[in-house]
mmCIF file of C-alpha atoms and ligand atoms in Angstrom:
data_model
loop_
_atom_site.group_PDB
_atom_site.id
_atom_site.type_symbol
_atom_site.label_atom_id
_atom_site.label_comp_id
_atom_site.label_asym_id
_atom_site.label_seq_id
_atom_site.Cartn_x
_atom_site.Cartn_y
_atom_site.Cartn_z
ATOM 1 C CA MET A 201 -0.187 0.013 0.020
ATOM 2 C CA ALA A 202 1.153 3.570 -0.631
ATOM 3 C CA PHE A 203 2.386 4.556 2.500
ATOM 4 C CA ILE A 204 3.854 8.362 4.423
ATOM 5 C CA THR A 205 7.184 8.655 6.056
ATOM 6 C CA LEU A 206 7.411 11.446 8.551
ATOM 7 C CA ASN A 207 11.082 12.358 9.074
ATOM 8 C CA LYS A 208 11.516 13.052 12.773
ATOM 9 C CA THR A 209 15.155 14.705 12.277
ATOM 10 C CA ASN A 210 13.713 17.134 9.839
ATOM 11 C CA PHE A 211 10.959 18.093 12.040
ATOM 12 C CA PHE A 212 12.775 18.142 15.114
ATOM 13 C CA ASN A 213 15.304 20.458 13.087
ATOM 14 C CA ASN A 214 12.580 22.906 12.420
ATOM 15 C CA LEU A 215 11.229 23.168 15.753
ATOM 16 C CA ASP A 216 14.736 24.048 16.740
ATOM 17 C CA ILE A 217 14.674 27.094 13.957
ATOM 18 C CA ILE A 218 11.588 28.089 15.207
ATOM 19 C CA THR A 219 12.486 28.079 18.996
ATOM 20 C CA GLN A 220 14.980 30.277 18.032
ATOM 21 C CA LEU A 221 12.774 32.481 16.456
ATOM 22 C CA THR A 222 10.096 32.544 19.467
ATOM 23 C CA CYS A 223 12.751 32.604 22.474
ATOM 24 C CA ALA A 224 11.226 29.810 23.750
ATOM 25 C CA LYS A 225 9.453 26.343 23.231
ATOM 26 C CA ASP A 226 6.032 27.430 25.320
ATOM 27 C CA LYS A 227 5.781 30.492 22.598
ATOM 28 C CA ILE A 228 5.162 28.210 20.024
ATOM 29 C CA ALA A 229 1.350 26.831 19.351
ATOM 30 C CA LEU A 230 1.876 24.127 16.457
ATOM 31 C CA VAL A 231 -1.107 24.384 14.258
ATOM 32 C CA LEU A 232 -2.581 20.540 13.473
ATOM 33 C CA LYS A 233 -5.465 21.546 11.718
ATOM 34 C CA ASP A 234 -6.676 19.115 8.657
ATOM 35 C CA ASN A 235 -4.506 16.183 10.358
ATOM 36 C CA ALA A 236 -1.785 17.944 11.029
ATOM 37 C CA TYR A 237 -1.453 19.384 7.313
ATOM 38 C CA GLY A 238 -2.014 15.832 6.157
ATOM 39 C CA HIS A 239 0.755 15.051 8.216
ATOM 40 C CA GLY A 240 -1.321 12.628 10.552
ATOM 41 C CA LEU A 241 -2.707 14.793 13.571
ATOM 42 C CA LEU A 242 -1.687 11.718 16.524
ATOM 43 C CA GLU A 243 1.534 11.044 14.882
ATOM 44 C CA ILE A 244 2.767 15.162 15.005
ATOM 45 C CA ALA A 245 0.969 15.482 18.216
ATOM 46 C CA GLN A 246 3.111 12.693 19.801
ATOM 47 C CA LEU A 247 6.193 13.960 18.362
ATOM 48 C CA ALA A 248 5.719 17.509 19.340
ATOM 49 C CA GLU A 249 4.844 16.303 23.143
ATOM 50 C CA GLU A 250 7.871 14.644 23.180
ATOM 51 C CA TYR A 251 10.255 17.799 21.763
ATOM 52 C CA GLY A 252 8.634 19.844 24.563
ATOM 53 C CA ILE A 253 6.247 21.452 22.318
ATOM 54 C CA THR A 254 2.925 22.666 24.928
ATOM 55 C CA LYS A 255 0.859 24.258 23.005
ATOM 56 C CA ALA A 256 -1.587 23.280 19.800
ATOM 57 C CA VAL A 257 -4.117 24.533 17.293
ATOM 58 C CA VAL A 258 -6.576 22.975 15.878
ATOM 59 C CA ARG A 259 -9.814 23.706 13.618
ATOM 60 C CA SER A 260 -12.622 21.544 15.492
ATOM 61 C CA CYS A 261 -13.486 20.441 19.121
ATOM 62 C CA GLN A 262 -13.067 16.956 17.807
ATOM 63 C CA GLU A 263 -9.296 17.763 16.894
ATOM 64 C CA ALA A 264 -9.323 19.049 20.051
ATOM 65 C CA GLN A 265 -10.298 16.230 21.962
ATOM 66 C CA SER A 266 -8.101 13.784 20.442
ATOM 67 C CA VAL A 267 -4.975 15.051 20.899
ATOM 68 C CA GLU A 268 -5.764 16.611 24.555
ATOM 69 C CA LYS A 269 -3.373 14.717 26.638
ATOM 70 C CA TYR A 270 -0.523 15.816 24.705
ATOM 71 C CA PHE A 271 -0.322 19.246 25.292
ATOM 72 C CA SER A 272 -1.613 21.746 28.167
ATOM 73 C CA TYR A 273 -3.115 24.147 26.105
ATOM 74 C CA ILE A 274 -4.979 24.093 22.363
ATOM 75 C CA LEU A 275 -6.952 26.768 20.970
ATOM 76 C CA VAL A 276 -10.078 25.688 18.677
ATOM 77 C CA LEU A 277 -10.399 28.046 15.461
ATOM 78 C CA SER A 278 -13.445 27.443 14.035
ATOM 79 C CA ASP A 279 -16.203 25.574 16.114
ATOM 80 C CA THR A 280 -18.539 26.185 19.184
ATOM 81 C CA PRO A 281 -17.835 23.876 21.962
ATOM 82 C CA THR A 282 -20.412 20.626 22.728
ATOM 83 C CA THR A 283 -18.246 20.129 25.997
ATOM 84 C CA SER A 284 -15.915 22.426 27.967
ATOM 85 C CA SER A 285 -12.242 21.442 29.081
ATOM 86 C CA THR A 286 -10.003 23.189 31.319
ATOM 87 C CA LYS A 287 -7.321 23.018 28.232
ATOM 88 C CA ILE A 288 -9.338 23.994 25.559
ATOM 89 C CA ARG A 289 -10.339 27.754 24.427
ATOM 90 C CA TYR A 290 -12.637 28.783 21.352
ATOM 91 C CA THR A 291 -12.135 31.265 18.698
ATOM 92 C CA ILE A 292 -14.655 33.941 18.615
ATOM 93 C CA ASN A 293 -14.971 34.816 15.284
ATOM 94 C CA ASP A 294 -18.047 36.794 15.606
ATOM 95 C CA LEU A 295 -20.064 39.050 17.877
ATOM 96 C CA GLU A 296 -23.004 37.209 17.572
ATOM 97 C CA GLN A 297 -21.462 33.620 17.874
ATOM 98 C CA ILE A 298 -20.759 34.878 21.709
ATOM 99 C CA LYS A 299 -23.858 34.241 22.828
ATOM 100 C CA LYS A 300 -23.649 30.549 22.261
ATOM 101 C CA PHE A 301 -20.892 29.178 24.461
ATOM 102 C CA ALA A 302 -20.925 27.894 27.616
ATOM 103 C CA LYS A 303 -20.597 29.880 30.800
ATOM 104 C CA GLY A 304 -17.221 29.670 32.107
ATOM 105 C CA SER A 305 -15.699 28.532 28.652
ATOM 106 C CA LYS A 306 -12.418 30.302 28.105
ATOM 107 C CA VAL A 307 -12.039 32.139 24.558
ATOM 108 C CA GLU A 308 -9.729 34.142 22.622
ATOM 109 C CA LEU A 309 -11.064 36.926 20.196
ATOM 110 C CA LYS A 310 -10.299 37.287 16.892
ATOM 111 C CA VAL A 311 -10.083 40.363 15.577
ATOM 112 C CA ASP A 312 -10.041 41.496 11.743
ATOM 113 C CA SER A 313 -6.633 43.569 11.024
ATOM 114 C CA GLY A 314 -7.699 43.655 7.008
ATOM 115 C CA MET A 315 -7.838 40.583 6.174
ATOM 116 C CA ASN A 316 -11.599 40.759 5.848
ATOM 117 C CA ARG A 317 -12.300 37.622 5.997
ATOM 118 C CA ASN A 318 -13.348 36.265 10.033
ATOM 119 C CA GLY A 319 -12.888 37.907 13.244
ATOM 120 C CA ILE A 320 -14.761 40.854 14.158
ATOM 121 C CA GLU A 321 -14.194 44.414 13.315
ATOM 122 C CA MET A 322 -11.912 47.052 15.225
ATOM 123 C CA SER A 323 -15.075 48.642 15.821
ATOM 124 C CA GLU A 324 -16.772 46.438 17.291
ATOM 125 C CA LEU A 325 -14.203 45.430 20.331
ATOM 126 C CA ARG A 326 -15.813 47.140 23.514
ATOM 127 C CA ARG A 327 -19.142 45.713 22.585
ATOM 128 C CA ALA A 328 -16.960 42.435 22.356
ATOM 129 C CA PHE A 329 -15.729 42.788 25.661
ATOM 130 C CA GLU A 330 -19.253 43.783 26.704
ATOM 131 C CA ILE A 331 -20.901 40.752 25.851
ATOM 132 C CA ILE A 332 -18.083 38.601 27.085
ATOM 133 C CA GLN A 333 -18.556 40.129 30.787
ATOM 134 C CA LYS A 334 -22.097 39.712 30.144
ATOM 135 C CA GLN A 335 -22.210 35.805 28.670
ATOM 136 C CA LYS A 336 -19.773 35.138 31.299
ATOM 137 C CA LEU A 337 -17.000 33.864 29.592
ATOM 138 C CA GLN A 338 -13.088 33.959 30.378
ATOM 139 C CA LEU A 339 -11.565 35.907 27.755
ATOM 140 C CA GLU A 340 -7.630 34.986 27.811
ATOM 141 C CA ALA A 341 -6.419 36.376 24.414
ATOM 142 C CA VAL A 342 -6.566 38.911 21.801
ATOM 143 C CA PHE A 343 -5.887 37.567 18.581
ATOM 144 C CA THR A 344 -5.468 38.216 14.238
ATOM 145 C CA HIS A 345 -4.396 36.507 11.408
ATOM 146 C CA HIS A 346 -1.863 38.318 8.123
ATOM 147 C CA SER A 347 -3.237 38.295 4.798
ATOM 148 C CA SER A 348 -0.178 38.818 3.024
ATOM 149 C CA ALA A 349 2.792 37.792 5.039
ATOM 150 C CA ASP A 350 4.744 35.727 2.750
ATOM 151 C CA GLU A 351 4.605 38.194 0.255
ATOM 152 C CA LYS A 352 5.612 42.246 -0.005
ATOM 153 C CA SER A 353 2.850 43.879 0.465
ATOM 154 C CA GLU A 354 1.329 46.762 1.844
ATOM 155 C CA VAL A 355 -1.635 44.902 3.789
ATOM 156 C CA TYR A 356 0.906 43.226 5.915
ATOM 157 C CA ASP A 357 2.320 46.838 7.196
ATOM 158 C CA LEU A 358 -1.162 48.016 7.301
ATOM 159 C CA GLN A 359 -2.307 44.682 9.233
ATOM 160 C CA ASN A 360 0.644 44.954 11.757
ATOM 161 C CA ARG A 361 -0.529 48.851 12.660
ATOM 162 C CA ASN A 362 -3.784 48.072 12.976
ATOM 163 C CA PHE A 363 -2.748 45.525 15.732
ATOM 164 C CA ILE A 364 -0.889 47.807 17.386
ATOM 165 C CA THR A 365 -4.447 49.643 17.921
ATOM 166 C CA ILE A 366 -6.130 46.992 18.390
ATOM 167 C CA LYS A 367 -3.846 45.934 21.262
ATOM 168 C CA LYS A 368 -3.899 49.359 23.287
ATOM 169 C CA GLU A 369 -7.773 49.315 23.033
ATOM 170 C CA ALA A 370 -7.524 45.815 23.865
ATOM 171 C CA GLN A 371 -5.347 46.599 27.528
ATOM 172 C CA LYS A 372 -7.439 49.062 28.225
ATOM 173 C CA LEU A 373 -10.531 47.340 27.932
ATOM 174 C CA ALA A 374 -9.162 44.516 29.734
ATOM 175 C CA GLN A 375 -8.425 46.720 32.545
ATOM 176 C CA GLU A 376 -12.116 48.190 32.602
ATOM 177 C CA TYR A 377 -13.976 44.318 32.474
ATOM 178 C CA GLY A 378 -11.733 42.550 34.127
ATOM 179 C CA PHE A 379 -9.780 40.332 32.161
ATOM 180 C CA THR A 380 -6.079 40.388 32.735
ATOM 181 C CA PRO A 381 -3.689 39.378 31.861
ATOM 182 C CA LEU A 382 -4.844 39.269 28.499
ATOM 183 C CA ARG A 383 -2.554 37.440 25.865
ATOM 184 C CA PHE A 384 -1.548 38.690 22.113
ATOM 185 C CA HIS A 385 -0.573 36.984 18.991
ATOM 186 C CA SER A 386 -0.842 37.577 14.958
ATOM 187 C CA CYS A 387 2.202 35.763 13.916
ATOM 188 C CA ASN A 388 1.757 32.592 11.141
ATOM 189 C CA SER A 389 4.875 30.612 10.031
ATOM 190 C CA ALA A 390 5.840 33.628 7.671
ATOM 191 C CA ALA A 391 4.951 36.259 10.340
ATOM 192 C CA LEU A 392 7.261 34.545 12.385
ATOM 193 C CA PHE A 393 10.564 34.440 10.229
ATOM 194 C CA ARG A 394 10.032 37.997 8.417
ATOM 195 C CA GLU A 395 10.475 39.340 12.194
ATOM 196 C CA GLU A 396 13.463 40.848 13.269
ATOM 197 C CA ASN A 397 12.207 40.981 17.283
ATOM 198 C CA PHE A 398 9.197 38.914 17.621
ATOM 199 C CA ASN A 399 7.656 40.250 20.945
ATOM 200 C CA GLU A 400 4.291 38.529 21.195
ATOM 201 C CA ASP A 401 3.079 35.974 23.863
ATOM 202 C CA MET A 402 2.372 33.131 21.086
ATOM 203 C CA ALA A 403 2.841 32.426 17.510
ATOM 204 C CA ARG A 404 0.953 29.736 15.824
ATOM 205 C CA VAL A 405 3.056 27.987 13.697
ATOM 206 C CA GLY A 406 1.659 25.271 10.631
ATOM 207 C CA ILE A 407 3.942 25.209 7.300
ATOM 208 C CA GLY A 408 7.412 26.635 8.915
ATOM 209 C CA ALA A 409 7.284 23.463 11.125
ATOM 210 C CA TYR A 410 6.063 21.370 8.510
ATOM 211 C CA GLY A 411 9.021 22.317 6.490
ATOM 212 C CA CYS A 412 7.710 23.305 3.775
ATOM 213 C CA LEU A 413 6.943 27.867 4.489
ATOM 214 C CA GLU A 414 8.161 29.739 1.383
ATOM 215 C CA LEU A 415 9.488 33.311 1.990
ATOM 216 C CA GLU A 416 11.914 34.934 -0.291
ATOM 217 C CA GLU A 417 15.894 35.397 0.105
ATOM 218 C CA ASN A 418 15.007 34.799 4.080
ATOM 219 C CA GLU A 419 18.300 32.294 5.466
ATOM 220 C CA ASN A 420 16.020 30.887 8.440
ATOM 221 C CA VAL A 421 13.572 29.396 6.040
ATOM 222 C CA LYS A 422 16.373 28.047 4.242
ATOM 223 C CA ARG A 423 17.425 25.686 7.001
ATOM 224 C CA LEU A 424 13.878 24.053 7.145
ATOM 225 C CA LYS A 425 13.117 20.575 5.976
ATOM 226 C CA PRO A 426 10.209 19.113 4.786
ATOM 227 C CA ILE A 427 9.475 16.141 7.124
ATOM 228 C CA LEU A 428 6.756 14.333 4.940
ATOM 229 C CA ALA A 429 7.748 11.964 1.964
ATOM 230 C CA LEU A 430 4.507 10.209 -0.225
ATOM 231 C CA TYR A 431 5.464 6.862 -1.570
ATOM 232 C CA GLY A 432 3.744 4.308 -4.052
ATOM 233 C CA GLU A 433 4.286 0.229 -4.261
ATOM 234 C CA LYS A 434 4.527 -1.099 -7.552
ATOM 235 C CA LEU A 435 0.729 -3.430 -8.468
ATOM 236 C CA SER A 436 2.011 -4.267 -11.794
ATOM 237 C CA SER A 437 4.735 -3.392 -14.730
ATOM 238 C CA ARG A 438 4.570 -3.950 -18.524
ATOM 239 C CA ILE A 439 7.088 -3.225 -21.097
ATOM 240 C CA LEU A 440 5.866 -1.366 -23.528
ATOM 241 C CA LYS A 441 6.731 -0.868 -27.706
ATOM 242 C CA GLU A 442 6.688 2.441 -29.224
ATOM 243 C CA GLY A 443 4.120 3.583 -29.856
ATOM 244 C CA GLU A 444 1.460 2.248 -27.425
ATOM 245 C CA CYS A 445 -0.667 4.036 -24.769
ATOM 246 C CA VAL A 446 -1.303 4.115 -21.151
ATOM 247 C CA GLY A 447 -3.870 4.852 -19.213
ATOM 248 C CA TYR A 448 -7.743 7.211 -19.592
ATOM 249 C CA GLY A 449 -8.032 8.424 -22.412
ATOM 250 C CA ALA A 450 -4.832 7.120 -23.807
ATOM 251 C CA SER A 451 -3.283 10.733 -23.768
ATOM 252 C CA PHE A 452 0.435 9.018 -23.133
ATOM 253 C CA GLN A 453 2.237 7.534 -26.076
ATOM 254 C CA THR A 454 5.456 6.063 -25.663
ATOM 255 C CA GLN A 455 8.385 6.950 -28.001
ATOM 256 C CA GLU A 456 10.232 4.242 -27.627
ATOM 257 C CA GLU A 457 9.934 0.518 -25.987
ATOM 258 C CA CYS A 458 10.257 1.336 -22.532
ATOM 259 C CA ARG A 459 9.264 -0.351 -19.185
ATOM 260 C CA VAL A 460 6.006 1.150 -17.411
ATOM 261 C CA THR A 461 5.074 -0.078 -13.738
ATOM 262 C CA ASN A 462 1.802 1.305 -12.031
ATOM 263 C CA TYR A 463 1.777 2.150 -8.432
ATOM 264 C CA ASP A 464 -1.120 2.534 -6.061
ATOM 265 C CA ILE A 465 -1.439 6.205 -5.571
ATOM 266 C CA GLY A 466 -4.179 7.917 -7.301
ATOM 267 C CA TYR A 467 -5.758 11.545 -6.956
ATOM 268 C CA GLY A 468 -8.675 9.460 -4.348
ATOM 269 C CA ASP A 469 -5.757 9.277 -2.205
ATOM 270 C CA GLY A 470 -4.456 12.797 -3.107
ATOM 271 C CA PHE A 471 -2.268 12.684 -5.307
ATOM 272 C CA LEU A 472 -3.174 15.391 -7.406
ATOM 273 C CA ARG A 473 -4.984 14.806 -10.850
ATOM 274 C CA SER A 474 -3.821 17.884 -12.038
ATOM 275 C CA CYS A 475 0.026 16.469 -12.066
ATOM 276 C CA SER A 476 -1.395 14.499 -14.862
ATOM 277 C CA ASN A 477 0.870 13.729 -18.018
ATOM 278 C CA HIS A 478 3.735 15.873 -17.028
ATOM 279 C CA TYR A 479 4.757 14.921 -13.227
ATOM 280 C CA VAL A 480 8.758 14.214 -12.583
ATOM 281 C CA THR A 481 9.576 12.849 -9.560
ATOM 282 C CA PRO A 482 12.543 14.076 -7.084
ATOM 283 C CA GLN A 483 14.758 11.175 -8.814
ATOM 284 C CA ASN A 484 13.588 12.277 -12.301
ATOM 285 C CA ILE A 485 10.995 9.687 -13.336
ATOM 286 C CA LYS A 486 8.448 10.496 -15.602
ATOM 287 C CA ILE A 487 4.664 10.107 -15.438
ATOM 288 C CA ALA A 488 3.040 7.657 -17.612
ATOM 289 C CA GLY A 489 -0.394 9.204 -18.917
ATOM 290 C CA ARG A 490 -3.558 10.526 -16.507
ATOM 291 C CA ILE A 491 -3.285 9.918 -12.776
ATOM 292 C CA SER A 492 -6.573 7.327 -11.997
ATOM 293 C CA MET A 493 -8.282 7.523 -8.773
ATOM 294 C CA ASP A 494 -6.038 4.673 -6.892
ATOM 295 C CA ASN A 495 -3.005 4.398 -9.367
ATOM 296 C CA SER A 496 -0.726 5.590 -11.906
ATOM 297 C CA SER A 497 1.666 4.762 -14.054
ATOM 298 C CA PHE A 498 5.563 5.971 -13.948
ATOM 299 C CA ILE A 499 8.140 5.238 -16.662
ATOM 300 C CA THR A 500 10.141 2.891 -14.586
ATOM 301 C CA ASP A 501 10.353 -0.438 -12.917
ATOM 302 C CA LYS A 502 11.265 0.627 -9.198
ATOM 303 C CA GLU A 503 9.634 -1.925 -6.326
ATOM 304 C CA LYS A 504 8.636 1.312 -3.759
ATOM 305 C CA LEU A 505 8.662 5.179 -5.994
ATOM 306 C CA LEU A 506 9.024 8.092 -3.678
ATOM 307 C CA ILE A 507 6.111 10.398 -5.649
ATOM 308 C CA PHE A 508 7.511 13.416 -3.597
ATOM 309 C CA ASN A 509 9.607 14.150 -0.537
ATOM 310 C CA ASP A 510 9.153 18.655 -0.792
ATOM 311 C CA ALA A 511 5.480 19.331 -1.042
ATOM 312 C CA ARG A 512 6.442 23.119 -2.501
ATOM 313 C CA VAL A 513 8.383 21.415 -5.382
ATOM 314 C CA ALA A 514 5.431 18.748 -5.985
ATOM 315 C CA ALA A 515 2.507 21.708 -5.480
ATOM 316 C CA LYS A 516 4.382 23.789 -8.595
ATOM 317 C CA GLN A 517 4.529 20.515 -10.541
ATOM 318 C CA ALA A 518 0.453 20.706 -9.761
ATOM 319 C CA SER A 519 -0.161 24.367 -10.120
ATOM 320 C CA THR A 520 -1.004 24.427 -6.406
ATOM 321 C CA ILE A 521 0.854 25.457 -2.854
ATOM 322 C CA SER A 522 2.176 23.022 -0.561
ATOM 323 C CA TYR A 523 -0.845 23.186 1.977
ATOM 324 C CA GLU A 524 -3.225 21.704 -0.728
ATOM 325 C CA MET A 525 -0.881 19.287 -1.818
ATOM 326 C CA LEU A 526 -0.215 17.814 1.958
ATOM 327 C CA THR A 527 -3.652 18.668 3.179
ATOM 328 C CA SER A 528 -5.237 16.293 0.027
ATOM 329 C CA LEU A 529 -3.187 13.222 1.417
ATOM 330 C CA LYS A 530 -6.371 10.789 2.955
ATOM 331 C CA ALA A 531 -5.807 9.941 6.607
ATOM 332 C CA TYR A 532 -6.166 6.477 5.775
ATOM 333 C CA LEU A 533 -2.583 6.367 4.474
ATOM 334 C CA LYS A 534 -0.216 4.597 6.580
ATOM 335 C CA ARG A 535 2.589 7.061 8.394
ATOM 336 C CA LYS A 536 5.435 5.631 9.270
ATOM 337 C CA ILE A 537 8.196 7.964 11.676
ATOM 338 C CA ILE A 538 11.472 7.799 10.446
ATOM 339 C CA GLU A 539 14.792 8.756 12.218
ATOM 340 C CA GLN A 540 16.852 9.629 8.809
HETATM 341 C C1 LIG B 179 -3.643 27.897 9.740
HETATM 342 C C2 LIG B 179 -3.373 28.978 10.732
HETATM 343 C C3 LIG B 179 -2.126 29.156 11.091
HETATM 344 C C4 LIG B 179 -0.969 28.592 10.202
HETATM 345 O O1 LIG B 179 -0.372 29.372 8.932
HETATM 346 P P1 LIG B 179 0.871 28.980 8.773
HETATM 347 O O2 LIG B 179 0.926 29.640 7.254
HETATM 348 O O3 LIG B 179 1.143 27.194 7.735
HETATM 349 O O4 LIG B 179 1.882 28.876 9.336
HETATM 350 C C5 LIG B 179 -2.077 30.454 11.587
HETATM 351 N N1 LIG B 179 -3.127 30.977 12.176
HETATM 352 C C6 LIG B 179 -4.467 30.921 11.435
HETATM 353 C C7 LIG B 179 -5.640 31.453 12.047
HETATM 354 C C8 LIG B 179 -4.539 29.753 11.007
HETATM 355 O O5 LIG B 179 -5.735 29.300 10.446
#
C-alpha cells in the first residue's frame, strides 16, 4: 500500500529553528488543523510532545479532544464547543457567536485587522468585551491573522499597524472589564520568520514546522527541511512497444520501447490529478498518462516509488501550493516515523 514517511530529525530541526525565533518553546503553538497538514494528527502531536511543545491550534472540538492529552493549551479556531475543558480555548469569530458558548468557557477573540475574512471588526471591540463579560466567559487573548505575510505587501504593514491599535484598545478594555492579563498573538509562520524581533505571547506556526514555508531571501527559511515523503508501491509492470498508450484517454504514447509500472497511489489518495501527463518525481522519473483514482503509472521498474519529498516542488507541478498538496493526503494512508 502507498505510504507516507515522517522524518523526525527534520521535524525537530524545524522546531529548533522556530524556537530560536520565538525564544521559548512555550511560545510556539503548533498548528495541527486538517490532520496536521496531512502529516497525521496523532503522529505529529506525539512527536511535538516529545520535543517539548505544549501548545496546539486545531480547527474543531473533535480534533482538540483527540490531542488533549499531549498539550496543556489547545486553541480551537472555528467550532463551537460541545463539551468544556480546562485546556481548550475557543475562538470568537463573530459577535453573534458569543452567546453560543457555555458559561465559564475560555475564549480568545479574533479581530479582523484587514483580511476581511473572519473575526470581529475593530470597531466592535468594546461591544465584544461587553457581551463576553455578560455571558460570563473567560477572555484570555486577542489575536489576528495576516493575509499577506508571505509576500511583499502593503496590506501586511497595514495589518500590523492595525494590530498595534487593537492591542492598545484591548489592554484598556481588559482593565475595565477585568480580563487581565490579556495575551496577544498575530504571527503565522511567514510573519514569524520575517519579523526581526518577535515580541508577542505566542506564534501560531503551521507550514514552517512542516518544513514547507516559502519566503524569499530568508536564511532561516532555507534551513527548514520538509518532513513528509509520499511513496507508491508497485501493482503491475509491463514493457510497452513504441507507440503504445497508457491509462484513461490514452493520453500518453511511448516514444520508444520502455517499461511502465503502475503504482497504488491516485487522486483519490491525494495525488492531485492536475499532475497528470507531466509530473516528474524527485528521482527524475516521469509519469505516464493520467492519474487514476487509485493508481498512476511511471516510466520505471522500481518496487517502491518516491512520489514527492518536498510538497513545495510537487505543488508547483500541480499549479497549487504546498498546503493543498499536503492536506489532500488521505488520513487512511499509513504514516511511518523515520529518524533520518
Ligand atoms: C492555518 C493558520 C495558521 C498557520 O499558518 P501557517 O502559514 O501554516 O503558519 C495560523 N493562524 C491561523 C488563524 C490559521 O488559520
